[in-house]
Coordinates of C-alpha atoms in Angstrom, one line a residue:
M288 CA 8.7 23.1 -12.8
K289 CA 11.3 25.4 -11.1
V290 CA 10.1 26.5 -7.7
D291 CA 11.4 28.9 -5.1
E292 CA 13.3 27.7 -2.0
P293 CA 11.3 27.1 1.1
I294 CA 12.0 29.1 4.3
I295 CA 12.6 26.7 7.1
Y296 CA 13.1 28.0 10.7
E297 CA 14.2 25.7 13.5
T298 CA 13.7 26.1 17.2
Q299 CA 13.4 24.2 20.4
Y300 CA 9.8 23.3 21.1
S301 CA 9.0 24.7 24.5
Y302 CA 6.7 27.2 26.2
D303 CA 9.4 29.9 26.6
N304 CA 10.3 29.6 22.9
A305 CA 6.7 29.7 21.8
K306 CA 6.1 33.0 23.6
Q307 CA 8.8 34.7 21.7
I308 CA 8.9 32.8 18.4
N309 CA 7.8 35.7 16.2
E310 CA 10.5 37.9 17.6
E311 CA 13.1 35.1 17.1
I312 CA 12.0 34.8 13.5
R313 CA 12.4 38.5 12.9
Q314 CA 15.9 38.4 14.3
A315 CA 16.9 35.3 12.3
Y316 CA 15.8 36.7 8.9
A317 CA 16.9 40.1 7.6
D318 CA 14.6 39.9 4.6
K319 CA 11.2 41.2 5.7
A320 CA 9.4 39.1 3.2
D321 CA 10.9 35.9 4.7
Q322 CA 9.7 37.1 8.1
E323 CA 6.2 37.6 6.8
F324 CA 6.0 34.2 5.1
L325 CA 6.7 32.6 8.5
I326 CA 4.7 34.9 10.8
D327 CA 1.8 36.2 8.8
Y328 CA 1.2 33.7 6.0
P329 CA 0.1 30.0 6.2
T330 CA 2.9 27.7 7.4
V331 CA 3.4 24.0 7.9
Y332 CA 5.2 22.8 11.1
I333 CA 6.8 19.6 12.2
I334 CA 7.4 18.9 15.9
D335 CA 9.8 16.0 16.6
Q336 CA 10.9 14.3 19.8
P337 CA 13.8 11.9 19.6
G338 CA 13.4 8.8 21.6
K339 CA 15.8 5.9 22.2
Q340 CA 19.0 5.8 20.2
S341 CA 20.0 2.4 18.9
K342 CA 23.2 1.5 17.1
Y343 CA 21.2 1.7 13.9
C344 CA 19.1 4.8 14.1
Q345 CA 17.2 7.3 16.2
D346 CA 13.5 6.7 17.2
Y347 CA 11.1 9.7 16.8
T348 CA 7.6 10.8 17.8
V349 CA 6.4 13.4 15.3
Y350 CA 3.5 15.8 14.9
V351 CA 2.7 17.6 11.7
G352 CA 0.4 20.6 11.5
E353 CA -0.5 23.7 9.5
T354 CA -1.6 27.2 10.7
I355 CA -2.0 30.8 9.7
D356 CA -0.5 31.9 13.0
I357 CA 2.4 29.9 14.2
Q358 CA 2.8 31.6 17.6
R359 CA -0.8 31.3 18.5
R360 CA -1.1 27.7 17.4
T361 CA 2.1 26.6 19.2
L362 CA 0.8 28.1 22.5
E363 CA -2.6 26.4 21.9
H364 CA -0.8 23.1 21.7
L365 CA 1.3 23.7 24.8
N366 CA -1.6 24.9 26.9
G367 CA -5.1 23.5 26.0
D368 CA -4.0 20.5 24.0
A369 CA -1.5 19.4 26.6
E370 CA -4.2 19.4 29.2
R371 CA -6.6 17.2 27.1
R372 CA -4.3 14.8 25.3
T373 CA -1.5 12.6 26.5
D374 CA 0.5 12.9 23.3
W375 CA 0.8 16.7 23.7
Q376 CA 1.6 16.3 27.4
G377 CA 4.6 14.2 26.4
L378 CA 5.8 16.7 23.9
K379 CA 5.3 19.6 26.3
N380 CA 7.2 17.9 29.1
A381 CA 10.1 16.6 26.8
N382 CA 13.3 18.5 27.2
N383 CA 14.5 17.6 23.7
A384 CA 11.5 18.4 21.5
H385 CA 12.3 20.4 18.4
M386 CA 10.2 22.2 15.8
F387 CA 10.6 23.1 12.1
V388 CA 8.4 26.0 10.8
I389 CA 8.1 25.9 7.0
G390 CA 7.1 28.8 4.9
H391 CA 7.0 29.5 1.2
K392 CA 6.1 32.6 -0.9
H393 CA 3.4 30.6 -2.8
F394 CA 1.7 29.0 0.3
N395 CA -2.1 29.4 0.6
K396 CA -4.5 27.5 2.9
S397 CA -5.3 24.7 0.4
L398 CA -1.6 24.2 -0.5
T399 CA -0.5 24.1 3.1
L400 CA -3.2 21.5 3.9
D401 CA -1.9 19.4 1.0
I402 CA 1.7 19.8 2.1
E403 CA 0.7 18.8 5.6
N404 CA -1.1 15.7 4.4
R405 CA 1.8 14.6 2.2
M406 CA 4.3 15.3 5.0
M407 CA 2.2 12.9 7.2
Q408 CA 2.3 10.3 4.4
Y409 CA 6.1 10.5 4.1
L410 CA 6.9 10.7 7.9
S411 CA 4.5 7.8 8.7
S412 CA 6.5 5.7 6.2
V413 CA 9.9 6.5 7.7
D414 CA 11.3 3.6 9.7
A415 CA 12.7 5.9 12.4
V416 CA 9.2 7.3 13.2
S417 CA 7.5 5.1 15.7
H418 CA 4.5 7.4 16.4
L419 CA 2.8 10.1 14.3
N420 CA 0.3 12.2 16.3
N421 CA -2.3 13.9 14.1
R422 CA -6.0 14.3 13.9
R423 CA -7.3 13.7 10.4
E424 CA -6.0 13.6 6.8
N425 CA -6.4 16.9 5.0
A426 CA -5.8 16.1 1.4
Q427 CA -7.4 18.8 -0.8
R428 CA -9.2 18.3 -4.0
L429 CA -8.9 21.0 -6.7
Y430 CA -7.5 24.5 -6.1
Y431 CA -5.8 27.3 -8.1
T432 CA -2.1 26.5 -7.4
E433 CA -2.5 22.7 -7.3
D434 CA 0.1 22.2 -10.0
E435 CA 2.8 23.6 -7.7
F436 CA 2.0 21.2 -4.8
V437 CA 4.4 18.3 -5.8
P438 CA 7.4 20.4 -6.8
I439 CA 7.1 22.6 -3.7
F440 CA 6.8 19.5 -1.4
N441 CA 9.7 17.8 -3.1
K442 CA 11.9 20.9 -2.6
I443 CA 10.9 21.1 1.1
W444 CA 11.6 17.4 1.7
D445 CA 14.9 17.5 -0.1
T446 CA 16.0 20.6 1.9
L447 CA 15.1 18.8 5.2
A448 CA 16.9 15.6 4.0
A449 CA 20.1 17.6 3.5
K450 CA 20.3 18.3 7.2
K451 CA 22.8 15.8 8.5
D452 CA 21.5 15.8 12.1
Y453 CA 18.1 14.6 10.8
K454 CA 19.2 11.9 8.3
Y455 CA 17.0 9.2 9.9
L456 CA 14.0 11.5 10.1
F457 CA 14.2 12.7 6.5
P458 CA 15.7 9.9 4.3
A459 CA 15.7 10.1 0.5
R460 CA 12.3 10.4 -1.1
K461 CA 12.8 7.4 -3.3
E462 CA 13.6 5.2 -0.2
I463 CA 10.2 6.2 1.3
E464 CA 8.2 6.0 -1.9
N465 CA 9.3 2.4 -2.4
S466 CA 8.0 1.3 1.0
A467 CA 4.8 -0.8 1.2
I468 CA 3.5 1.5 4.0
F469 CA 3.8 4.6 1.8
K470 CA 1.8 2.9 -1.0
A471 CA -1.0 1.7 1.4
S472 CA -1.0 4.9 3.5
P473 CA -4.3 6.5 4.4
F474 CA -2.7 9.8 3.5
N475 CA -2.5 9.0 -0.2
K476 CA -4.3 11.7 -2.1
L477 CA -7.5 10.2 -3.5
T478 CA -8.7 10.6 -7.0
Q479 CA -12.2 12.1 -7.8
E480 CA -13.5 8.6 -8.3
Q481 CA -12.1 7.4 -4.9
N482 CA -13.4 10.5 -3.1
K483 CA -16.8 9.9 -4.5
A484 CA -16.6 6.3 -3.3
K485 CA -15.3 7.3 0.1
D486 CA -18.3 9.8 0.6
L487 CA -20.7 7.0 -0.3
I488 CA -19.1 4.5 2.1
L489 CA -19.2 6.9 5.0
Q490 CA -22.8 7.7 4.2
R491 CA -23.8 4.0 4.1
V492 CA -21.9 3.4 7.4
Q493 CA -23.7 6.2 9.1
E494 CA -27.1 5.0 7.9
A495 CA -26.4 1.5 9.1
L496 CA -25.2 2.7 12.5
D497 CA -28.3 4.9 12.9
K498 CA -30.6 1.9 12.1
N499 CA -28.5 -0.4 14.3
E500 CA -28.2 -2.9 11.5
T501 CA -26.1 -6.1 11.7
G502 CA -24.5 -7.7 8.7
K503 CA -24.7 -4.7 6.3
L504 CA -22.3 -5.4 3.4
I505 CA -20.6 -2.8 1.2
L506 CA -18.6 -4.3 -1.6
V507 CA -15.8 -2.3 -3.4
T508 CA -14.9 -3.9 -6.7
G509 CA -12.4 -3.1 -9.4
D510 CA -9.5 -4.6 -11.3
A511 CA -6.0 -5.1 -9.8
G512 CA -4.4 -1.6 -9.3
A513 CA -7.7 0.2 -9.3
G514 CA -6.9 1.9 -5.9
K515 CA -9.2 -0.3 -3.7
T516 CA -6.7 -0.8 -0.9
V517 CA -5.8 2.9 -0.6
L518 CA -9.5 3.8 -0.5
M519 CA -10.2 1.4 2.3
S520 CA -7.1 2.5 4.3
N521 CA -8.3 6.1 4.0
V522 CA -11.8 5.3 5.1
Y523 CA -10.6 3.2 8.0
Y524 CA -8.3 6.0 9.2
D525 CA -10.9 8.7 8.8
L526 CA -13.4 6.8 10.9
A527 CA -10.8 6.0 13.6
K528 CA -9.8 9.7 13.9
L529 CA -13.4 10.9 13.6
T530 CA -14.5 8.8 16.7
E531 CA -11.4 10.0 18.6
K532 CA -12.3 13.6 17.9
N533 CA -16.0 13.6 18.7
G534 CA -15.8 11.1 21.5
N535 CA -18.5 8.9 19.9
K536 CA -16.5 5.7 19.9
I537 CA -17.0 3.4 16.9
S538 CA -15.4 0.0 17.2
L539 CA -13.3 -0.8 14.1
S540 CA -11.5 -3.9 12.8
M541 CA -9.3 -4.4 9.7
M542 CA -8.9 -7.8 8.3
V543 CA -6.1 -8.8 6.0
N544 CA -5.7 -12.2 4.3
H545 CA -2.0 -12.0 3.3
D546 CA 0.7 -12.3 5.9
E547 CA 2.6 -9.7 3.8
Q548 CA -0.1 -7.1 3.9
L549 CA -0.9 -7.9 7.5
K550 CA 2.6 -6.6 8.5
V551 CA 1.9 -3.4 6.5
Y552 CA -1.4 -2.6 8.2
Q553 CA -0.2 -3.5 11.6
Q554 CA 2.7 -1.0 11.2
I555 CA 0.3 1.7 10.0
A556 CA -2.0 1.2 12.9
K557 CA 0.8 1.2 15.4
K558 CA 2.5 4.3 14.1
L559 CA -0.8 6.2 13.8
G560 CA -2.2 5.0 17.1
I561 CA -5.5 3.7 15.6
G562 CA -5.6 0.2 16.9
D563 CA -4.5 -2.7 19.0
E564 CA -3.9 -6.4 18.5
K565 CA -7.7 -6.9 17.9
S566 CA -7.9 -4.1 15.3
V567 CA -5.7 -5.5 12.5
L568 CA -5.8 -9.2 12.2
K569 CA -6.5 -12.1 9.8
P570 CA -10.1 -13.2 9.2
A571 CA -9.9 -16.5 11.2
S572 CA -8.6 -14.5 14.2
F573 CA -11.4 -12.0 13.8
I574 CA -14.0 -14.7 13.8
N575 CA -12.4 -16.3 16.9
H576 CA -12.1 -12.9 18.7
Y577 CA -15.6 -11.5 18.1
S578 CA -19.0 -12.9 18.9
P579 CA -22.4 -12.4 17.1
D580 CA -23.6 -11.4 20.6
D581 CA -21.2 -8.4 20.7
P582 CA -20.5 -7.4 17.1
V583 CA -17.9 -4.8 16.1
D584 CA -19.4 -1.7 14.5
V585 CA -17.4 -1.6 11.3
A586 CA -15.2 -4.4 9.9
F587 CA -13.0 -3.8 6.8
V588 CA -11.8 -6.8 4.7
D589 CA -8.9 -6.3 2.3
E590 CA -9.0 -8.7 -0.6
A591 CA -12.2 -10.5 0.4
H592 CA -11.8 -12.6 -2.7
L593 CA -9.3 -14.6 -0.7
L594 CA -11.7 -15.4 2.1
R595 CA -12.2 -19.1 2.5
T596 CA -15.5 -20.8 1.5
Q597 CA -14.3 -24.2 2.9
K598 CA -13.2 -25.4 6.3
N599 CA -9.6 -26.3 7.2
Q600 CA -7.6 -26.9 10.4
G601 CA -7.5 -23.2 11.3
Y602 CA -11.1 -22.5 10.3
T603 CA -13.8 -24.9 11.5
S604 CA -16.9 -22.9 11.5
D605 CA -20.2 -24.7 10.6
T606 CA -21.0 -22.0 8.0
A607 CA -17.9 -22.8 6.1
N608 CA -17.9 -19.3 4.7
M609 CA -15.7 -16.6 6.2
L610 CA -17.7 -13.7 4.8
T611 CA -20.9 -15.1 6.4
D612 CA -19.1 -15.4 9.7
I613 CA -17.7 -11.9 9.5
R614 CA -21.1 -10.4 8.7
Q615 CA -22.6 -12.1 11.8
R616 CA -19.9 -10.4 13.9
A617 CA -20.1 -6.9 12.5
K618 CA -22.8 -4.3 12.0
I619 CA -21.2 -3.1 8.8
V620 CA -18.7 -4.9 6.6
V621 CA -16.7 -3.0 4.0
A622 CA -15.0 -5.5 1.7
I623 CA -12.8 -5.3 -1.3
Y624 CA -13.6 -8.0 -3.9
D625 CA -12.1 -8.8 -7.3
K626 CA -13.3 -12.1 -8.8
K627 CA -10.3 -12.0 -11.2
Q628 CA -7.9 -12.3 -8.2
V629 CA -9.4 -15.5 -6.7
L630 CA -6.5 -17.9 -6.7
S631 CA -7.6 -21.1 -4.8
K632 CA -10.4 -23.6 -5.0
T633 CA -11.0 -23.0 -1.3
Q634 CA -12.0 -19.4 -2.1
V635 CA -14.6 -20.2 -4.8
W636 CA -18.3 -19.8 -4.1
Q637 CA -20.5 -22.7 -5.1
G638 CA -22.9 -22.3 -8.0
D639 CA -24.8 -19.0 -8.1
S640 CA -24.3 -18.3 -4.4
F641 CA -22.1 -15.3 -4.9
Q642 CA -24.5 -13.7 -7.4
E643 CA -27.3 -14.3 -5.0
L644 CA -25.3 -12.4 -2.4
I645 CA -24.8 -9.5 -4.8
D646 CA -28.5 -9.5 -5.6
S647 CA -29.4 -9.5 -1.9
I648 CA -27.3 -6.5 -0.8
G649 CA -28.5 -4.3 -3.7
E650 CA -26.6 -2.3 -6.4
E651 CA -26.6 0.8 -4.1
N652 CA -24.1 -1.1 -1.8
I653 CA -21.7 -2.1 -4.6
I654 CA -19.0 0.5 -5.4
H655 CA -17.1 0.1 -8.7
L656 CA -13.6 1.6 -9.2
H657 CA -12.6 1.8 -12.9
N658 CA -9.4 3.8 -13.0
Q659 CA -6.0 2.1 -13.2
M660 CA -4.0 3.6 -10.4
R661 CA -1.0 1.2 -10.2
I662 CA 0.3 0.9 -13.8
D663 CA 1.6 4.3 -14.9
A664 CA 1.0 3.8 -18.6
E665 CA -0.9 5.2 -21.6
P666 CA -4.5 3.8 -22.1
Q667 CA -3.4 1.8 -25.1
T668 CA -0.9 -0.1 -23.0
I669 CA -3.6 -0.9 -20.4
E670 CA -5.8 -2.1 -23.2
W671 CA -2.9 -4.3 -24.5
L672 CA -2.5 -5.9 -21.0
N673 CA -6.3 -6.4 -20.7
N674 CA -6.4 -8.2 -24.0
V675 CA -3.6 -10.6 -22.9
I676 CA -5.1 -11.2 -19.5
N677 CA -8.8 -11.3 -20.4
K678 CA -8.9 -12.5 -24.0
G679 CA -5.7 -14.4 -24.4
L680 CA -4.7 -12.2 -27.4
I681 CA -1.2 -10.9 -28.0
D682 CA -1.4 -7.8 -30.2
K683 CA 1.4 -5.5 -31.2
V684 CA 2.9 -3.8 -28.1
P685 CA 1.9 -0.1 -28.4
E686 CA 4.3 2.8 -28.2
D687 CA 4.4 4.3 -24.7
G688 CA 6.9 6.8 -23.3
K689 CA 5.7 6.2 -19.8
Y690 CA 5.7 2.4 -19.5
E691 CA 8.4 -0.1 -20.5
I692 CA 7.6 -3.5 -21.9
K693 CA 10.4 -5.8 -22.9
V694 CA 10.6 -9.4 -24.0
F695 CA 13.8 -11.4 -23.1
K696 CA 15.0 -14.4 -25.0
K697 CA 16.8 -15.7 -21.9
P698 CA 15.4 -15.6 -18.4
Q699 CA 18.9 -15.0 -17.0
D700 CA 19.1 -11.7 -19.0
M701 CA 15.7 -10.7 -17.6
Q702 CA 16.9 -11.5 -14.1
K703 CA 20.0 -9.3 -14.7
A704 CA 17.9 -6.4 -16.0
I705 CA 15.6 -6.6 -13.0
Q706 CA 18.6 -6.6 -10.6
E707 CA 19.9 -3.5 -12.4
K708 CA 16.6 -1.7 -12.1
N709 CA 16.5 -2.6 -8.4
D710 CA 20.0 -1.2 -7.8
D711 CA 19.0 2.0 -9.5
Q712 CA 17.6 4.3 -6.8
N713 CA 15.5 6.2 -9.5
S714 CA 13.8 2.9 -10.4
G715 CA 13.1 1.4 -7.0
I716 CA 12.1 -2.0 -5.8
S717 CA 12.0 -4.5 -8.7
R718 CA 11.6 -8.3 -8.4
M719 CA 11.3 -11.5 -10.4
V720 CA 8.1 -13.5 -10.2
A721 CA 6.8 -16.7 -11.9
T722 CA 3.6 -18.7 -12.5
Y723 CA 3.3 -21.5 -10.0
D724 CA 4.6 -24.2 -12.5
W725 CA 7.6 -25.4 -10.4
E726 CA 7.4 -27.5 -7.3
Y727 CA 7.7 -25.8 -3.9
S728 CA 7.1 -26.8 -0.3
S729 CA 7.6 -24.8 2.9
Q730 CA 7.5 -28.1 4.9
S731 CA 10.2 -30.2 3.1
S732 CA 13.3 -30.1 1.0
P733 CA 13.7 -31.1 -2.6
Q734 CA 14.1 -34.8 -3.1
D735 CA 17.0 -34.3 -5.6
G736 CA 19.2 -33.0 -2.9
S737 CA 19.1 -29.3 -4.1
E738 CA 19.5 -26.7 -1.4
F739 CA 16.3 -24.8 -2.6
W740 CA 13.1 -25.4 -4.4
Q741 CA 13.7 -23.6 -7.7
V742 CA 12.2 -22.1 -10.8
S743 CA 14.4 -23.3 -13.6
E744 CA 14.7 -23.3 -17.4
G745 CA 17.7 -24.9 -19.1
D746 CA 20.9 -23.8 -17.2
W747 CA 19.1 -21.0 -15.4
K748 CA 17.5 -21.3 -12.0
M749 CA 16.3 -19.1 -9.1
P750 CA 15.1 -20.1 -5.6
W751 CA 11.4 -19.9 -4.9
N752 CA 10.4 -17.2 -2.3
Y753 CA 11.3 -17.4 1.4
Q754 CA 14.3 -19.7 1.1
V755 CA 17.4 -17.6 0.9
K756 CA 18.8 -17.1 4.4
K757 CA 18.0 -13.7 5.8
P758 CA 19.8 -11.7 8.5
R759 CA 17.8 -10.4 11.5
R760 CA 18.0 -6.8 10.3
T761 CA 18.8 -4.8 7.2
D762 CA 21.8 -2.6 6.9
D763 CA 19.6 0.3 8.2
G764 CA 18.6 -1.7 11.3
V765 CA 15.1 -2.6 10.3
S766 CA 13.9 -6.0 11.4
Y767 CA 13.2 -8.4 8.5
K768 CA 10.1 -9.6 10.3
E769 CA 8.5 -6.2 9.8
L770 CA 9.2 -6.1 6.1
S771 CA 7.1 -7.6 3.3
W772 CA 8.8 -10.1 0.9
A773 CA 9.4 -7.5 -1.8
Q774 CA 10.9 -5.0 0.7
Q775 CA 13.5 -7.5 2.1
P776 CA 16.8 -6.7 0.3
V777 CA 17.9 -10.4 -0.1
T778 CA 14.7 -11.3 -2.0
I779 CA 16.3 -9.8 -5.2
D780 CA 17.9 -13.2 -5.4
E781 CA 14.6 -15.1 -5.1
I782 CA 11.6 -15.4 -7.4
G783 CA 8.2 -14.6 -6.1
S784 CA 4.8 -16.2 -6.6
T785 CA 1.2 -14.8 -6.5
Y786 CA 1.2 -15.6 -2.8
T787 CA 4.1 -13.2 -2.1
V788 CA 3.3 -10.3 -4.4
Q789 CA -0.5 -10.2 -4.6
G790 CA -1.7 -6.7 -3.4
F791 CA 1.8 -5.1 -3.7
D792 CA 3.4 -2.8 -6.2
L793 CA 6.7 -3.3 -7.9
N794 CA 8.4 -0.6 -9.9
Y795 CA 9.6 -3.1 -12.5
V796 CA 8.5 -6.8 -12.6
G797 CA 10.1 -9.6 -14.5
V798 CA 7.6 -12.4 -15.1
E799 CA 8.8 -15.9 -16.0
I800 CA 5.7 -17.4 -17.7
G801 CA 5.9 -21.1 -17.0
P802 CA 4.9 -24.2 -19.1
S803 CA 1.2 -24.1 -18.0
V804 CA 0.7 -21.0 -20.1
K805 CA 0.8 -21.8 -23.9
L806 CA -0.1 -20.3 -27.2
V807 CA -2.5 -22.5 -29.2
D808 CA -4.0 -21.3 -32.5
G809 CA -3.1 -17.8 -31.7
K810 CA -4.6 -17.6 -28.2
I811 CA -3.2 -18.1 -24.8
V812 CA -4.5 -21.3 -23.1
H813 CA -3.8 -22.6 -19.6
V814 CA -2.8 -26.3 -19.1
P815 CA -3.6 -27.5 -15.6
A816 CA -1.4 -30.6 -16.0
E817 CA 1.7 -28.3 -16.3
S818 CA 0.8 -26.3 -13.1
C819 CA 2.2 -27.2 -9.6
N820 CA -0.5 -25.0 -8.0
K821 CA -2.6 -27.8 -6.3
D822 CA -5.0 -25.2 -4.8
A823 CA -5.9 -24.1 -8.3
V824 CA -5.9 -27.3 -10.3
Q825 CA -7.3 -30.0 -8.0
Y826 CA -11.0 -30.8 -7.8
R827 CA -12.9 -29.4 -4.8
T828 CA -15.5 -31.4 -3.0
F829 CA -18.4 -29.3 -1.6
A830 CA -20.5 -30.1 1.5
D831 CA -23.2 -31.7 -0.7
G832 CA -20.7 -34.2 -2.1
T833 CA -20.5 -32.6 -5.6
K834 CA -17.0 -32.1 -7.1
E835 CA -15.9 -29.3 -9.4
N836 CA -12.7 -28.1 -11.0
F837 CA -12.0 -24.4 -11.3
A838 CA -8.6 -24.4 -13.0
E839 CA -10.0 -22.8 -16.1
D840 CA -10.7 -19.7 -14.1
L841 CA -8.0 -19.8 -11.4
L842 CA -4.9 -20.1 -13.7
P843 CA -5.8 -17.0 -15.8
N844 CA -6.3 -15.2 -12.5
E845 CA -2.7 -16.1 -11.5
L846 CA -1.3 -14.6 -14.7
N847 CA -3.5 -11.5 -14.1
V848 CA -2.0 -10.9 -10.6
L849 CA 1.6 -11.3 -11.9
L850 CA 1.3 -9.1 -15.1
T851 CA -0.3 -6.2 -13.1
R852 CA 2.4 -5.7 -10.5
G853 CA 4.7 -3.3 -12.4
V854 CA 4.2 0.4 -11.9
H855 CA 6.7 1.5 -14.6
G856 CA 7.6 -1.6 -16.5
L857 CA 6.9 -5.3 -17.4
Y858 CA 9.6 -7.7 -18.5
L859 CA 8.6 -11.0 -20.0
H860 CA 9.9 -14.4 -20.9
A861 CA 7.9 -17.5 -21.7
V862 CA 8.9 -21.2 -21.5
D863 CA 6.5 -22.2 -24.2
P864 CA 8.3 -21.6 -27.6
A865 CA 5.1 -20.6 -29.4
L866 CA 4.1 -18.1 -26.8
Q867 CA 7.7 -16.7 -26.5
Q868 CA 7.8 -16.2 -30.3
A869 CA 4.4 -14.4 -30.3
L870 CA 5.6 -12.1 -27.5
E871 CA 8.8 -11.3 -29.4
E872 CA 6.9 -10.6 -32.6
A873 CA 4.4 -8.4 -30.7
A874 CA 7.2 -6.4 -29.0
G875 CA 9.2 -5.8 -32.1
K876 CA 13.0 -5.7 -32.5
D877 CA 13.5 -2.6 -30.3
R878 CA 11.8 -4.3 -27.3
V879 CA 13.4 -7.8 -27.6
V880 CA 16.5 -8.4 -25.6
E881 CA 18.7 -11.1 -27.3

């Protein structure tokens, strides 16, 4: 869609400038219509204050807002808001604060609210922005000019990105959209299904707080890519900002199982000012920090299917069940759960105990998400993937102009194709991953004298994750410690496992399907003896002395996690000859790379 150019006025952010901003706009624009679009129509504004300058980039504190009267709103910020809030005091007293006022001939109230929300999502994902000061997300649902929202926003951002003095504040859109923070941002626009779920969660939370309950459990379920994490991030932020606004403080905590996702949520909390070191942490740390005698009001658990149901050195509770311990330390627990993403025997519930939990909390406290939000594909492609994952059937790959599925005869060619996708800015972050069918240890080196633990087939090999030497910072000056595995540039030369990519999006994913996944009598089967994933294939001994093996469930879950990472494409190669042949036949000549 072709859209008109935005009108962007720049000025110093100060009291003197605010008093005469309307007159300055009239002097700056000869076209009376342009004047009106900035003075009399709804506008979006960005206030930025540069902080410390490093050799890599500038550091910024940013505020984004929208208004129908830019002069009045700016003076309100400088007067009343500066008296009540420390963030506005800092902006008022700064001698280098600056403001963009953005107008457009098609702006209306709903559209400006959507632009404001998307601007917050982008800016909070920019490495150079250390603080984003805003009240609440304002994503709109349906309105008359909704179809113009994305093209108008893109035009605004690209115009700002063209300003050389602000290259760190407004980097290329693709660079931002590929970041893990952007994808988990609370400013993501929710679907109708997610909005309905959000309203229900907030209602249940309020009811539980009013009754002063303890251990109230709300489960959010759905397949990989159903939008569970974005929903939880949005609810968490909404509650944090709501309590800040009305003064009725609700204590919140966000628990994250993966080290990779922990970094993402900690960055979000820090940039948005919605938490401290006790607010975003791993489950074992939460259990150690909080007491049943002084429970947190609302605890969120991302990927609760990864919670332990067995003791280890870092978790020694007598309950031997992390969810039980968390519920004892929180009035309300909002937890994401997907049984098809349980990966380890230490996460399995014994017998019927999980179903008994479901029955005890009641269907009204279980929220099901059904839409596929990650994979940008036609329904027939989603069905094809579901048949592979859930039924072990390999049907003919359907035609799909949105999603690319290719089968490679050689893994080295698949690796090359993924590297090319990753180098293409229009494609974004792409990585190789593999089933856990090759040995790996973070505590020792390979006995054969190799430099790295490797995934290999024939003459081809790639190092397993976390082994390639990494610099302290990227070329843009970002610390590697703050980046997830997929975001680290050097990991294009590594191959990831479920433990590094679970919960993350990749634009294109290349999956090396190892020898534990075979085709027998036309169906996919999983062979535990061929897997190196001890946590999945070894027997588990329960507290009552009984032993069980869960490989039959856990190995298919591993394949499920890997095959559902790609947003725009899935590349495949299988070690098992029969499975590789079946994939090639299903793909057809046009989708097989010789």
